[in-house]
N, CA and C of each residue as an Amber inpcrd file, in Angstrom:
protein
   648
 -12.5070000 -37.0470000  -5.1450000 -11.9780000 -36.7310000  -6.4810000
 -12.5340000 -35.3960000  -6.9460000 -11.6700000 -34.5860000  -7.5450000
 -12.1000000 -33.2950000  -8.0550000 -13.1000000 -33.4740000  -9.1860000
 -14.1560000 -32.6170000  -9.2420000 -15.1090000 -32.6810000 -10.3460000
 -14.4660000 -32.3900000 -11.6920000 -13.3050000 -31.7420000 -11.6790000
 -12.5970000 -31.4310000 -12.9160000 -11.5190000 -32.4640000 -13.1790000
 -11.2690000 -32.7970000 -14.4660000 -10.1910000 -33.7450000 -14.7700000
  -8.8080000 -33.1240000 -14.6690000  -8.7320000 -31.8150000 -14.5460000
  -7.4390000 -31.1600000 -14.4560000  -6.9410000 -31.0880000 -13.0250000
  -5.8060000 -30.4060000 -12.8500000  -5.2280000 -30.1850000 -11.5280000
  -5.0260000 -28.6930000 -11.3300000  -5.3830000 -28.2130000 -10.1600000
  -5.2390000 -26.8060000  -9.8260000  -4.3360000 -26.7070000  -8.6000000
  -3.1120000 -26.1910000  -8.8140000  -2.1120000 -26.0880000  -7.7520000
  -1.7240000 -24.6220000  -7.5950000  -1.7810000 -24.1450000  -6.3620000
  -1.4350000 -22.7480000  -6.1040000  -0.1910000 -22.6560000  -5.2310000
   0.5350000 -21.5680000  -5.4090000   1.7520000 -21.2790000  -4.6460000
   1.4870000 -20.0390000  -3.7920000   1.7370000 -20.1530000  -2.4930000
   1.4320000 -19.0710000  -1.5660000   2.6120000 -18.8000000  -0.6350000
   2.6240000 -17.6090000  -0.0620000   3.6450000 -17.2270000   0.9010000
   3.8400000 -15.7330000   0.9100000   4.4770000 -15.2330000   1.9550000
   4.7310000 -13.8020000   2.0380000   5.7420000 -13.3920000   0.9590000
   5.7820000 -12.1160000   0.6590000   6.7530000 -11.6100000  -0.3190000
   8.1670000 -11.9510000   0.1450000   8.9660000 -12.4900000  -0.7830000
  10.3290000 -12.8850000  -0.4580000  10.4780000 -14.3470000  -0.0980000
   9.3600000 -15.0980000  -0.0800000   9.4180000 -16.5000000   0.3330000
  10.0360000 -17.4130000  -0.7270000  10.1390000 -16.9490000  -1.9790000
  10.8040000 -17.7290000  -3.0140000   9.9020000 -18.5930000  -3.8570000
   8.6030000 -18.3980000  -3.7640000   7.6810000 -19.2760000  -4.4720000
   7.7820000 -19.1660000  -5.9880000   8.0870000 -17.9630000  -6.5030000
   8.0430000 -17.7600000  -7.9540000   9.0550000 -18.6330000  -8.6900000
  10.2750000 -18.7430000  -8.1680000  11.2850000 -19.5570000  -8.8470000
  10.8880000 -21.0300000  -8.8460000  10.2160000 -21.4830000  -7.8040000
   9.8670000 -22.8990000  -7.7200000   8.6340000 -23.2580000  -8.5340000
   7.7740000 -22.2890000  -8.8120000   6.6350000 -22.5860000  -9.6640000
   7.1170000 -22.9120000 -11.0730000   8.2170000 -22.2750000 -11.4990000
   8.7690000 -22.5640000 -12.8220000   9.4060000 -23.9650000 -12.8520000
  10.0210000 -24.3620000 -11.7680000  10.6010000 -25.7140000 -11.7080000
   9.5120000 -26.7830000 -11.7740000   8.4110000 -26.5520000 -11.0710000
   7.3170000 -27.5230000 -11.1160000   6.6690000 -27.5410000 -12.4970000
   6.5990000 -26.3860000 -13.1240000   6.1040000 -26.2960000 -14.5010000
   6.8960000 -27.2290000 -15.4120000   8.2200000 -27.1560000 -15.3090000
   9.0640000 -28.0150000 -16.1390000   8.8830000 -29.4920000 -15.8060000
   8.6810000 -29.8030000 -14.5380000   8.4900000 -31.2040000 -14.1320000
   7.2120000 -31.7780000 -14.7200000   6.1460000 -31.0020000 -14.7270000
   4.8890000 -31.4820000 -15.3130000   4.9970000 -31.6070000 -16.8280000
   5.6870000 -30.6640000 -17.4640000   5.8950000 -30.7830000 -18.9100000
   6.6780000 -32.0490000 -19.2360000   7.7040000 -32.3430000 -18.4390000
   8.5030000 -33.5460000 -18.6500000   7.6820000 -34.8100000 -18.4520000
   6.6330000 -34.7110000 -17.6310000   5.7460000 -35.8520000 -17.3940000
   4.6670000 -35.9710000 -18.4610000   4.6970000 -35.0660000 -19.4460000
   3.7520000 -35.1560000 -20.5550000   2.4330000 -34.4500000 -20.3380000
   2.3560000 -33.5900000 -19.3280000   1.1140000 -32.8650000 -19.0590000
   1.1020000 -31.5160000 -19.7710000  -0.0880000 -31.0700000 -20.1350000
  -0.2830000 -29.7080000 -20.6000000  -0.4110000 -28.8110000 -19.3760000
   0.3340000 -27.7040000 -19.3610000   0.4070000 -26.8670000 -18.1600000
   0.0840000 -25.4200000 -18.4980000  -0.7220000 -24.8050000 -17.6630000
  -0.9910000 -23.3690000 -17.7280000  -0.3240000 -22.7370000 -16.5200000
   0.5930000 -21.8190000 -16.7630000   1.3070000 -21.1020000 -15.7060000
   0.7330000 -19.6950000 -15.6280000   0.2070000 -19.3190000 -14.4710000
  -0.4850000 -18.0410000 -14.3700000  -0.2730000 -17.4270000 -12.9900000
  -0.9200000 -16.2920000 -12.7410000  -0.6940000 -15.6010000 -11.4730000
  -1.9130000 -14.7790000 -11.0900000  -1.9410000 -14.3860000  -9.8030000
  -2.9740000 -13.4810000  -9.3130000  -2.3510000 -12.3880000  -8.4590000
  -2.9410000 -11.1740000  -8.4680000  -3.9250000 -10.7590000  -9.4660000
  -3.2930000 -10.7890000 -10.8480000  -4.0850000 -11.1250000 -11.8280000
  -3.5850000 -11.1680000 -13.1880000  -4.0710000 -12.4010000 -13.9250000
  -3.3650000 -12.7210000 -15.0090000  -3.6810000 -13.9190000 -15.7650000
  -4.5380000 -13.7000000 -16.9920000  -5.1880000 -12.5350000 -17.0840000
  -5.9500000 -12.1430000 -18.2720000  -5.6360000 -10.6710000 -18.5490000
  -5.9170000 -10.1910000 -19.7580000  -5.6610000  -8.7690000 -20.0250000
  -6.3720000  -7.8380000 -19.0410000  -7.6400000  -8.1360000 -18.7400000
  -8.3700000  -7.2960000 -17.7920000  -7.7750000  -7.4060000 -16.3940000
  -7.5080000  -8.6310000 -15.9490000  -6.9870000  -8.8280000 -14.5990000
  -5.6010000  -8.2100000 -14.4350000  -4.8020000  -8.1930000 -15.4950000
  -3.4890000  -7.5550000 -15.4040000  -3.6220000  -6.0360000 -15.2330000
  -4.6230000  -5.4340000 -15.8600000  -4.8720000  -4.0000000 -15.6610000
  -5.2770000  -3.7400000 -14.2100000  -6.1310000  -4.6100000 -13.6770000
  -6.5460000  -4.4660000 -12.2860000  -5.3710000  -4.6980000 -11.3440000
  -4.4530000  -5.6020000 -11.7230000  -3.2550000  -5.8550000 -10.9150000
  -2.4180000  -4.5770000 -10.7600000  -2.2500000  -3.8580000 -11.8610000
  -1.4460000  -2.6390000 -11.8150000  -2.0480000  -1.6320000 -10.8410000
  -3.3680000  -1.5000000 -10.8480000  -4.0350000  -0.6120000  -9.8990000
  -3.8530000  -1.1210000  -8.4730000  -4.0450000  -2.4140000  -8.3020000
  -3.9860000  -3.0540000  -6.9810000  -2.6190000  -2.8730000  -6.3280000
  -1.5550000  -3.0030000  -7.1110000  -0.2050000  -2.9710000  -6.5590000
   0.3480000  -1.5600000  -6.3600000  -0.2090000  -0.5840000  -7.0650000
   0.4470000   0.7210000  -7.0600000  -0.4350000   1.9000000  -6.6360000
  -1.7600000   1.7450000  -6.6660000  -2.6350000   2.8660000  -6.3140000
  -3.1530000   2.7150000  -4.8890000  -3.1710000   3.8090000  -4.1460000
  -3.6820000   3.7770000  -2.7780000  -5.1890000   3.5250000  -2.7860000
  -5.6370000   2.6910000  -1.8520000  -7.0650000   2.3730000  -1.7420000
  -7.3280000   1.7690000  -0.3760000  -8.5990000   1.7500000   0.0240000
  -8.9250000   1.1780000   1.3190000  -9.0770000  -0.3410000   1.1900000
  -9.1090000  -1.0680000   2.3290000  -9.1330000  -2.5370000   2.2760000
 -10.3320000  -3.1260000   1.5270000 -11.5130000  -2.4920000   1.6300000
 -12.6670000  -3.0130000   0.8960000 -12.4440000  -2.8950000  -0.6020000
 -11.9160000  -1.7570000  -1.0390000 -11.6270000  -1.5930000  -2.4710000
 -10.6010000  -2.6290000  -2.9190000  -9.5760000  -2.8540000  -2.1020000
  -8.5920000  -3.8940000  -2.4140000  -9.2630000  -5.2340000  -2.6190000
 -10.1250000  -5.5990000  -1.6840000 -10.7810000  -6.9060000  -1.7480000
 -11.6670000  -7.0220000  -2.9840000 -12.4550000  -5.9900000  -3.2480000
 -13.3380000  -6.0280000  -4.4140000 -12.5360000  -6.1010000  -5.7090000
 -11.4390000  -5.3680000  -5.7690000 -10.6170000  -5.3470000  -6.9680000
  -9.9860000  -6.7110000  -7.2290000  -9.4430000  -7.3270000  -6.1820000
  -8.7680000  -8.6080000  -6.3730000  -9.7720000  -9.7150000  -6.6990000
 -10.9670000  -9.6490000  -6.1260000 -11.9660000 -10.6600000  -6.4630000
 -12.5430000 -10.4390000  -7.8610000 -12.6300000  -9.1940000  -8.3070000
 -13.0560000  -8.9450000  -9.6910000 -12.0450000  -9.5270000 -10.6640000
 -10.7530000  -9.2960000 -10.3910000  -9.7050000  -9.8840000 -11.2320000
  -9.7800000 -11.4100000 -11.1930000 -10.0480000 -11.9490000 -10.0110000
 -10.1230000 -13.4160000  -9.8540000 -11.2730000 -14.0130000 -10.6680000
 -12.4010000 -13.3360000 -10.6640000 -13.5450000 -13.8510000 -11.4200000
 -13.2170000 -13.9360000 -12.9100000 -12.6300000 -12.8790000 -13.4510000
 -12.2700000 -12.9030000 -14.8720000 -11.2410000 -13.9890000 -15.1460000
 -10.2880000 -14.1440000 -14.2340000  -9.2540000 -15.1750000 -14.3640000
  -9.8610000 -16.5690000 -14.3740000 -10.8010000 -16.8120000 -13.4700000
 -11.4740000 -18.1130000 -13.4240000 -12.2380000 -18.3900000 -14.7130000
 -13.0230000 -17.4100000 -15.1380000 -13.8820000 -17.6050000 -16.3090000
 -13.0660000 -17.7590000 -17.5870000 -12.0270000 -16.9400000 -17.7360000
 -11.2920000 -16.9020000 -18.9940000 -10.1580000 -17.9290000 -19.0910000
  -9.5610000 -18.2970000 -17.9630000  -8.3440000 -19.1130000 -18.0020000
  -8.4590000 -20.4070000 -17.1870000  -8.7360000 -20.2760000 -15.8980000
  -8.6030000 -21.4410000 -15.0110000  -9.6240000 -22.5230000 -15.3200000
 -10.9120000 -22.1640000 -15.3560000 -11.9360000 -23.1850000 -15.5890000
 -11.8090000 -23.8530000 -16.9700000 -11.5750000 -23.0970000 -18.0420000
 -11.3760000 -23.7760000 -19.3350000 -10.1830000 -24.7270000 -19.3320000
  -9.0990000 -24.3300000 -18.6720000  -7.9140000 -25.1920000 -18.6240000
  -8.2030000 -26.4790000 -17.8540000  -8.8820000 -26.3630000 -16.7180000
  -9.2020000 -27.5600000 -15.9350000 -10.1620000 -28.4720000 -16.6960000
 -11.0980000 -27.8840000 -17.4220000 -12.0310000 -28.6840000 -18.2190000
 -11.3080000 -29.4500000 -19.3180000 -10.1980000 -28.8980000 -19.8130000
  -9.4000000 -29.5960000 -20.8310000  -8.5360000 -30.6940000 -20.2240000
  -8.4170000 -30.7130000 -18.9140000  -7.5520000 -31.6820000 -18.2620000
  -6.1380000 -31.1820000 -18.0490000  -5.9280000 -29.8720000 -18.1600000
  -4.5980000 -29.3010000 -17.9770000  -4.2450000 -29.2030000 -16.4920000
  -2.9540000 -29.0000000 -16.2460000  -2.4790000 -28.6270000 -14.9180000
  -2.3920000 -27.1020000 -14.8790000  -3.0320000 -26.4960000 -13.8920000
  -2.9570000 -25.0470000 -13.7080000  -2.0820000 -24.7680000 -12.4930000
  -0.9860000 -24.0530000 -12.7180000  -0.0900000 -23.6230000 -11.6460000
  -0.2660000 -22.1230000 -11.4840000  -0.7390000 -21.6940000 -10.3230000
  -1.0790000 -20.2900000 -10.1230000  -0.2970000 -19.7010000  -8.9540000
   0.4030000 -18.6080000  -9.2340000   1.1480000 -17.8580000  -8.2280000
   0.1480000 -16.9750000  -7.4840000  -0.3080000 -17.4540000  -6.3280000
  -1.3030000 -16.8530000  -5.4440000  -2.7340000 -17.1140000  -5.9260000
  -3.6270000 -17.2110000  -4.9310000  -5.0660000 -17.3350000  -5.1920000
  -5.7790000 -16.7980000  -3.9570000  -6.9100000 -17.3170000  -3.5990000
  -7.7400000 -16.7270000  -2.5450000  -7.0900000 -16.7690000  -1.1660000
  -6.2510000 -17.7490000  -0.8980000  -5.5760000 -17.7750000   0.3990000
  -4.7780000 -16.4900000   0.6180000  -4.2220000 -15.9410000  -0.4570000
  -3.4770000 -14.6850000  -0.3420000  -4.3830000 -13.5400000   0.0780000
  -5.6290000 -13.5480000  -0.3960000  -6.5680000 -12.4910000  -0.0270000
  -6.8960000 -12.5590000   1.4570000  -7.1060000 -13.7660000   1.9640000
  -7.3700000 -13.9190000   3.3930000  -6.1350000 -13.5550000   4.2270000
  -4.9550000 -13.8430000   3.6990000  -3.7310000 -13.5250000   4.4360000
  -3.4060000 -12.0320000   4.3940000  -3.4530000 -11.4380000   3.1980000
  -3.0470000 -10.0340000   3.0500000  -4.1630000  -9.0560000   3.4340000
  -5.3410000  -9.1850000   2.8170000  -6.4170000  -8.2520000   3.1370000
  -7.0690000  -8.6080000   4.4820000  -7.2180000  -9.9060000   4.7540000
  -7.8380000 -10.3240000   5.9990000  -6.9330000 -10.1200000   7.1960000
  -5.8450000 -10.8830000   7.2600000  -4.9400000 -10.8010000   8.4190000
  -4.0830000  -9.5470000   8.3870000  -3.5240000  -9.2280000   7.2200000
  -2.6230000  -8.0840000   7.1300000  -3.3260000  -6.7580000   7.3150000
  -4.4250000  -6.5540000   6.5940000  -5.1640000  -5.2930000   6.6690000
  -6.2060000  -5.2860000   7.7840000  -6.5220000  -6.4680000   8.3070000
  -7.5510000  -6.5450000   9.3390000  -8.9610000  -6.4450000   8.7940000
  -9.1470000  -6.8070000   7.5190000 -10.4640000  -6.7030000   6.9020000
 -11.3600000  -7.8690000   7.3410000 -12.6480000  -7.6380000   7.3330000
 -13.6550000  -8.5840000   7.8100000 -13.5660000  -9.9200000   7.0540000
 -13.2470000 -11.0000000   7.7850000 -13.1090000 -12.3120000   7.1570000
 -14.4490000 -12.8430000   6.6670000 -15.5280000 -12.4490000   7.3350000
 -16.8500000 -12.8830000   6.8920000 -17.1960000 -12.3300000   5.5290000
 -16.8470000 -11.0720000   5.2820000 -17.0850000 -10.4680000   3.9670000
 -16.2300000 -11.1590000   2.9100000 -14.9780000 -11.4540000   3.2550000
 -14.1140000 -12.1700000   2.3060000 -14.6920000 -13.5420000   1.9770000
 -15.2540000 -14.2160000   2.9640000 -15.8580000 -15.5290000   2.7200000
 -17.0690000 -15.4180000   1.7990000 -17.8580000 -14.3500000   1.9710000
 -18.9910000 -14.1340000   1.0710000 -18.5220000 -13.9100000  -0.3610000
 -17.5000000 -13.0910000  -0.5150000 -16.9570000 -12.8380000  -1.8480000
 -16.3650000 -14.1040000  -2.4480000 -15.6940000 -14.9050000  -1.6270000
 -15.1290000 -16.1690000  -2.0860000 -16.2200000 -17.0700000  -2.6600000
 -17.3180000 -17.2150000  -1.9140000 -18.4090000 -18.0830000  -2.3900000
 -19.0410000 -17.5320000  -3.6650000 -19.2130000 -16.2260000  -3.7280000
 -19.8440000 -15.6170000  -4.8900000 -18.9790000 -15.7530000  -6.1430000
 -17.7010000 -15.4280000  -6.0100000 -16.8090000 -15.3590000  -7.1630000
 -16.3720000 -16.7410000  -7.6410000 -16.1910000 -17.6740000  -6.7140000
 -15.6280000 -18.9760000  -7.0770000 -16.6730000 -20.0640000  -7.2660000
 -17.9410000 -19.7130000  -7.1700000 -19.0040000 -20.6870000  -7.4200000
 -18.9690000 -21.1460000  -8.8760000 -19.1750000 -22.4460000  -9.0560000
 -19.2340000 -23.0230000 -10.3990000 -20.4940000 -23.8900000 -10.4760000
 -21.6550000 -23.2830000 -10.7460000 -22.9210000 -24.0200000 -10.7330000
 -22.9420000 -25.2230000 -11.6650000 -22.1850000 -25.1600000 -12.7620000
 -22.1660000 -26.2850000 -13.6990000 -21.5690000 -27.5380000 -13.0760000
 -20.7790000 -27.3670000 -12.0190000 -20.1440000 -28.4980000 -11.3430000
 -20.8910000 -28.9100000 -10.0810000 -22.0100000 -28.2590000  -9.8170000
 -22.8110000 -28.5960000  -8.6460000 -23.3210000 -27.3370000  -7.9850000
 -24.5100000 -27.3930000  -7.3640000 -25.1090000 -26.1790000  -6.7920000
 -24.3020000 -25.5640000  -5.6610000 -23.4880000 -26.3660000  -4.9830000
 -22.6950000 -25.8620000  -3.8590000 -21.1960000 -25.8910000  -4.1270000
 -20.8110000 -26.1140000  -5.4000000 -19.3920000 -26.2530000  -5.6980000
 -18.6880000 -24.8990000  -5.7190000 -17.6120000 -24.8010000  -4.9550000
 -16.7710000 -23.6110000  -4.9110000 -15.3720000 -24.0220000  -5.3870000
 -14.8570000 -23.3430000  -6.4000000 -13.5400000 -23.6930000  -6.9330000
 -12.4500000 -23.3110000  -5.9340000 -11.7150000 -24.3040000  -5.4940000
 -10.5370000 -24.1110000  -4.6620000  -9.4170000 -24.9840000  -5.2170000
  -8.1880000 -24.7060000  -4.8630000  -7.0830000 -25.5290000  -5.3800000
  -7.1840000 -26.9850000  -4.9180000  -6.6270000 -27.8790000  -5.7440000
  -6.4490000 -29.2700000  -5.3260000  -5.2860000 -29.3810000  -4.3510000
  -4.3070000 -28.4870000  -4.4970000  -3.1540000 -28.4570000  -3.6130000
  -2.6570000 -27.0190000  -3.5130000  -2.3800000 -26.5920000  -2.2910000
  -1.7710000 -25.2800000  -2.0560000  -0.4030000 -25.4910000  -1.4320000
   0.6270000 -25.0420000  -2.1220000   1.9950000 -25.1600000  -1.6290000
   2.3390000 -23.8500000  -0.9360000   2.5000000 -23.9370000   0.3800000
   2.7160000 -22.7540000   1.2070000   4.1860000 -22.6620000   1.6010000
   4.8480000 -21.6070000   1.1280000   6.2510000 -21.3650000   1.4370000
   6.3210000 -20.5600000   2.7320000   6.6750000 -21.2320000   3.8030000
   6.7130000 -20.6250000   5.1270000   8.1330000 -20.1530000   5.4140000
   8.2760000 -18.8610000   5.6960000   9.5950000 -18.2560000   5.8780000
   9.5210000 -17.2060000   6.9850000  10.4950000 -17.1650000   7.9010000
  10.5070000 -16.1040000   8.9030000  10.5000000 -14.7300000   8.2370000
   9.7540000 -13.8230000   8.8190000   9.5970000 -12.5090000   8.1820000
  10.9160000 -11.7430000   8.0830000  11.8120000 -11.9540000   9.0340000
  13.0910000 -11.2330000   8.9730000  13.9510000 -11.7270000   7.8100000
  13.8480000 -13.0120000   7.4940000  14.5860000 -13.5560000   6.3520000
  13.9910000 -13.0260000   5.0480000  12.6620000 -12.9780000   4.9880000
  12.0010000 -12.4380000   3.7990000  12.4090000 -10.9870000   3.5720000
  12.4960000 -10.2160000   4.6520000  12.8830000  -8.8050000   4.5300000
  14.2920000  -8.6740000   3.9740000  15.2020000  -9.5400000   4.4070000
  16.5710000  -9.5160000   3.8920000  16.6010000  -9.8390000   2.4040000
  15.7830000 -10.7990000   1.9990000  15.7460000 -11.1770000   0.5810000
  15.2000000 -10.0520000  -0.2920000  14.2130000  -9.3170000   0.2360000
  13.5760000  -8.2670000  -0.5470000  14.4140000  -6.9970000  -0.6220000
  15.2830000  -6.7930000   0.3560000  16.0420000  -5.5430000   0.4360000
  16.8820000  -5.3310000  -0.8260000  16.5870000  -4.2820000  -1.5390000
  17.3650000  -3.9350000  -2.7190000  17.1170000  -4.8010000  -3.9350000
  16.1320000  -5.7170000  -3.8750000  15.9010000  -6.6050000  -5.0120000
  15.3630000  -5.8360000  -6.2130000  14.4320000  -4.8970000  -5.9530000
  13.8290000  -4.0780000  -7.0090000  13.0510000  -2.9650000  -6.3220000
  12.4940000  -2.0740000  -7.1060000  11.6400000  -1.0440000  -6.5180000
  10.3910000  -1.7290000  -5.9780000  10.1300000  -1.6380000  -4.6830000
   9.0180000  -2.3940000  -4.1150000   7.6650000  -1.8060000  -4.4900000
   6.6520000  -2.6950000  -4.6360000   5.2910000  -2.2100000  -4.8020000
   4.7480000  -1.8650000  -3.4140000   3.4730000  -1.4950000  -3.3260000
   2.9860000  -0.9910000  -2.0500000   2.7640000  -2.0930000  -1.0210000
   2.8160000  -3.3560000  -1.4400000   2.7820000  -4.4440000  -0.4690000
   4.1900000  -4.8040000  -0.0130000   5.1160000  -4.9160000  -0.9560000
   6.4990000  -5.2560000  -0.6100000   7.1340000  -4.2160000   0.3100000
   6.6420000  -2.9840000   0.2490000   7.2110000  -1.9140000   1.0590000
   6.6040000  -1.8310000   2.4640000   5.7080000  -2.7440000   2.7830000
   5.0990000  -2.7370000   4.1120000   6.1240000  -3.1360000   5.1780000
   5.9260000  -2.7030000   6.4410000   6.8620000  -3.0620000   7.5110000
   6.7830000  -4.5390000   7.8620000   7.8060000  -4.9970000   8.5640000
   7.8890000  -6.4100000   8.9180000   6.6950000  -6.8630000   9.7550000
   6.1580000  -5.9660000  10.5830000   5.0000000  -6.3200000  11.4120000
   3.8010000  -6.7090000  10.5430000   3.6440000  -6.0410000   9.4040000
   2.5610000  -6.3880000   8.4840000   2.7340000  -7.8140000   7.9690000
   3.9650000  -8.1620000   7.5820000   4.2000000  -9.5040000   7.0580000
   4.0600000 -10.5730000   8.1330000   4.3200000 -10.2090000   9.3830000
   4.0720000 -11.1540000  10.4740000   2.5870000 -11.4530000  10.5860000
   1.7490000 -10.4430000  10.4050000   0.3040000 -10.6660000  10.4100000
  -0.1270000 -11.5210000   9.2150000   0.4590000 -11.2500000   8.0530000
   0.1440000 -12.0300000   6.8590000   0.5390000 -13.5000000   7.0500000
   1.7270000 -13.7250000   7.6020000   2.1780000 -15.0870000   7.8530000
   1.2200000 -15.8040000   8.7930000   0.7290000 -15.0830000   9.7970000
  -0.2560000 -15.6650000  10.6960000  -1.5450000 -16.0100000   9.9750000
  -1.9210000 -15.1730000   9.0150000  -3.1070000 -15.4610000   8.2080000
  -2.9500000 -16.7260000   7.3970000  -1.7720000 -16.9240000   6.8260000
  -1.5230000 -18.1670000   6.0890000  -1.5830000 -19.3800000   7.0200000
  -1.0120000 -19.2350000   8.2130000  -1.0350000 -20.3520000   9.1600000
  -2.4680000 -20.7220000   9.5320000  -3.3320000 -19.7180000   9.6920000
  -4.7330000 -20.0120000  10.0150000  -5.4390000 -20.6930000   8.8560000
  -5.1610000 -20.2670000   7.6360000  -5.7750000 -20.9310000   6.4750000
  -5.2970000 -22.3780000   6.3580000  -4.0130000 -22.6030000   6.6260000
  -3.4810000 -23.9670000   6.5680000  -4.1330000 -24.8500000   7.6210000
  -4.3920000 -24.2940000   8.8040000  -5.0530000 -25.0640000   9.8550000
  -6.5110000 -25.3420000   9.5010000  -7.1280000 -24.4240000   8.7780000
  -8.5270000 -24.5830000   8.3830000  -8.6910000 -25.5880000   7.2550000
  -7.6970000 -25.6660000   6.3720000  -7.7710000 -26.5590000   5.2080000
  -6.5270000 -27.4540000   5.1340000  -6.2930000 -28.2680000   6.1440000
  -5.0590000 -29.0690000   6.1690000  -4.9800000 -30.0940000   5.0430000
  -6.1270000 -30.4990000   4.5070000  -6.1260000 -31.5300000   3.4760000
  -5.5560000 -31.0430000   2.1540000  -5.5550000 -29.7280000   1.9230000
  -5.0260000 -29.2300000   0.6460000  -3.7440000 -28.4210000   0.7960000
  -3.3270000 -28.1150000   2.0070000  -2.1060000 -27.3450000   2.2190000
  -0.8970000 -28.2560000   2.3920000   0.1940000 -27.9200000   1.7260000
   1.4940000 -28.5520000   1.9630000   2.4440000 -27.4490000   2.4000000
   2.8680000 -27.4900000   3.6620000   3.7770000 -26.4710000   4.1740000
   5.2090000 -26.8150000   3.7710000   5.8880000 -25.8350000   3.1680000
   7.2760000 -25.9900000   2.7530000   8.1370000 -25.0330000   3.5770000
   9.1520000 -25.5610000   4.2350000  10.0990000 -24.7100000   4.9400000
  11.0140000 -24.0860000   3.8990000  10.8080000 -22.8100000   3.6100000
  11.6090000 -22.1740000   2.5560000  12.8430000 -21.4740000   3.1020000
  13.1330000 -21.6710000   4.3800000  14.3550000 -21.1350000   4.9680000
  15.4550000 -22.1920000   4.9260000  15.7230000 -22.6850000   3.7280000
  16.7620000 -23.6790000   3.5040000  17.2610000 -23.5260000   2.0780000
  18.2360000 -24.3350000   1.7120000  18.8360000 -24.2170000   0.3800000
  17.7820000 -24.3830000  -0.7130000  17.9960000 -23.6740000  -1.8210000
  17.0240000 -23.6610000  -2.9090000  16.7230000 -25.0700000  -3.4200000
  17.7410000 -25.9030000  -3.5690000  17.5210000 -27.2620000  -4.0620000
  16.6930000 -28.0780000  -3.0850000  16.9050000 -27.8640000  -1.7880000
  16.1210000 -28.5870000  -0.7860000  14.6570000 -28.1570000  -0.8350000
  14.4340000 -26.8780000  -1.0350000  13.0630000 -26.3870000  -1.1770000
  12.4150000 -26.9900000  -2.4160000  13.1570000 -26.9910000  -3.5260000
  12.6320000 -27.5760000  -4.7580000  12.2780000 -29.0350000  -4.6060000
  13.1200000 -29.7920000  -3.8920000  12.8350000 -31.2030000  -3.6610000
  11.5920000 -31.3810000  -2.7980000  11.4210000 -30.5200000  -1.8070000
  10.2410000 -30.5910000  -0.9440000   8.9630000 -30.3120000  -1.7340000
   9.0370000 -29.3660000  -2.6550000   7.8880000 -29.0870000  -3.5100000
   7.5550000 -30.3010000  -4.3740000   8.5760000 -30.8650000  -5.0000000
   8.3740000 -32.0530000  -5.8410000   7.7750000 -33.1940000  -5.0270000
   8.2900000 -33.3990000  -3.8160000   7.8070000 -34.4970000  -2.9780000
   6.3460000 -34.2840000  -2.5790000   5.9690000 -33.0270000  -2.3210000
   4.5830000 -32.7430000  -1.9460000   3.6190000 -33.0770000  -3.0710000
   4.0470000 -32.8090000  -4.3040000   3.2080000 -33.1140000  -5.4670000
   3.2140000 -34.6070000  -5.7500000   4.3970000 -35.2280000  -5.6610000
   4.5160000 -36.6710000  -5.9160000   3.7190000 -37.4710000  -4.9090000
   3.6120000 -36.9600000  -3.6770000   2.8570000 -37.6700000  -2.6450000
   1.3850000 -37.7830000  -2.9960000   0.8940000 -36.9080000  -3.8550000
  -0.5090000 -36.9760000  -4.3130000  -0.6540000 -37.9090000  -5.5180000
   0.4590000 -38.4510000  -6.0070000   0.4000000 -39.3390000  -7.1540000
   0.3770000 -38.6210000  -8.4860000   0.7390000 -37.3300000  -8.4900000
   0.6550000 -36.5440000  -9.7040000   1.9630000 -36.4620000 -10.4660000
   3.0810000 -36.8360000  -9.8270000   4.3840000 -36.8990000 -10.4780000
   5.0730000 -38.1520000 -10.0020000   5.9450000 -38.7120000 -10.8400000
   6.6970000 -39.8930000 -10.4460000   7.7190000 -39.5010000  -9.3960000
């Protein structure tokens, strides 16, 4: 059982996987079930983290700077939004979290996974919940999509940021990073095949949450 009375659910996947539209559907499902819900995103979720997000998505920087920036935003997000919401017993639905850092900066950029693990422990530690407690999601919904399909979805959708504009080979590495994280933490990952009709994907998301006893 989670030390917190709330629920922390994250949505992950490569750009174009379709996670954003489904996080809103799950938001409505929890509201209909009578839960208080916080809908948020990373990088972002607080005024400071949103400023860091703008730098992260649009300014050139090396992989270490990327990692430090995203973890700084994450720390503020945890302190200001996520932990207070979970302490209240709310459901927190977050578009990306630390798995994205391991997938994008770790697998995609080839950055040292050991350093990312150190930053993860430092930033996500919650001493009030135990000396070794590290905040991680209760459930991670992973939208798995072939990179060529994701590229088709992204083409012409909007002006791409510096991640969306990466070549398909980069997203193949990122997808591999997600697969490794899912293998490492199978108890909290729910893999969703997002290469199917939108309603089928939505039903799969609902079923993954209902299987935990959190929705009827």
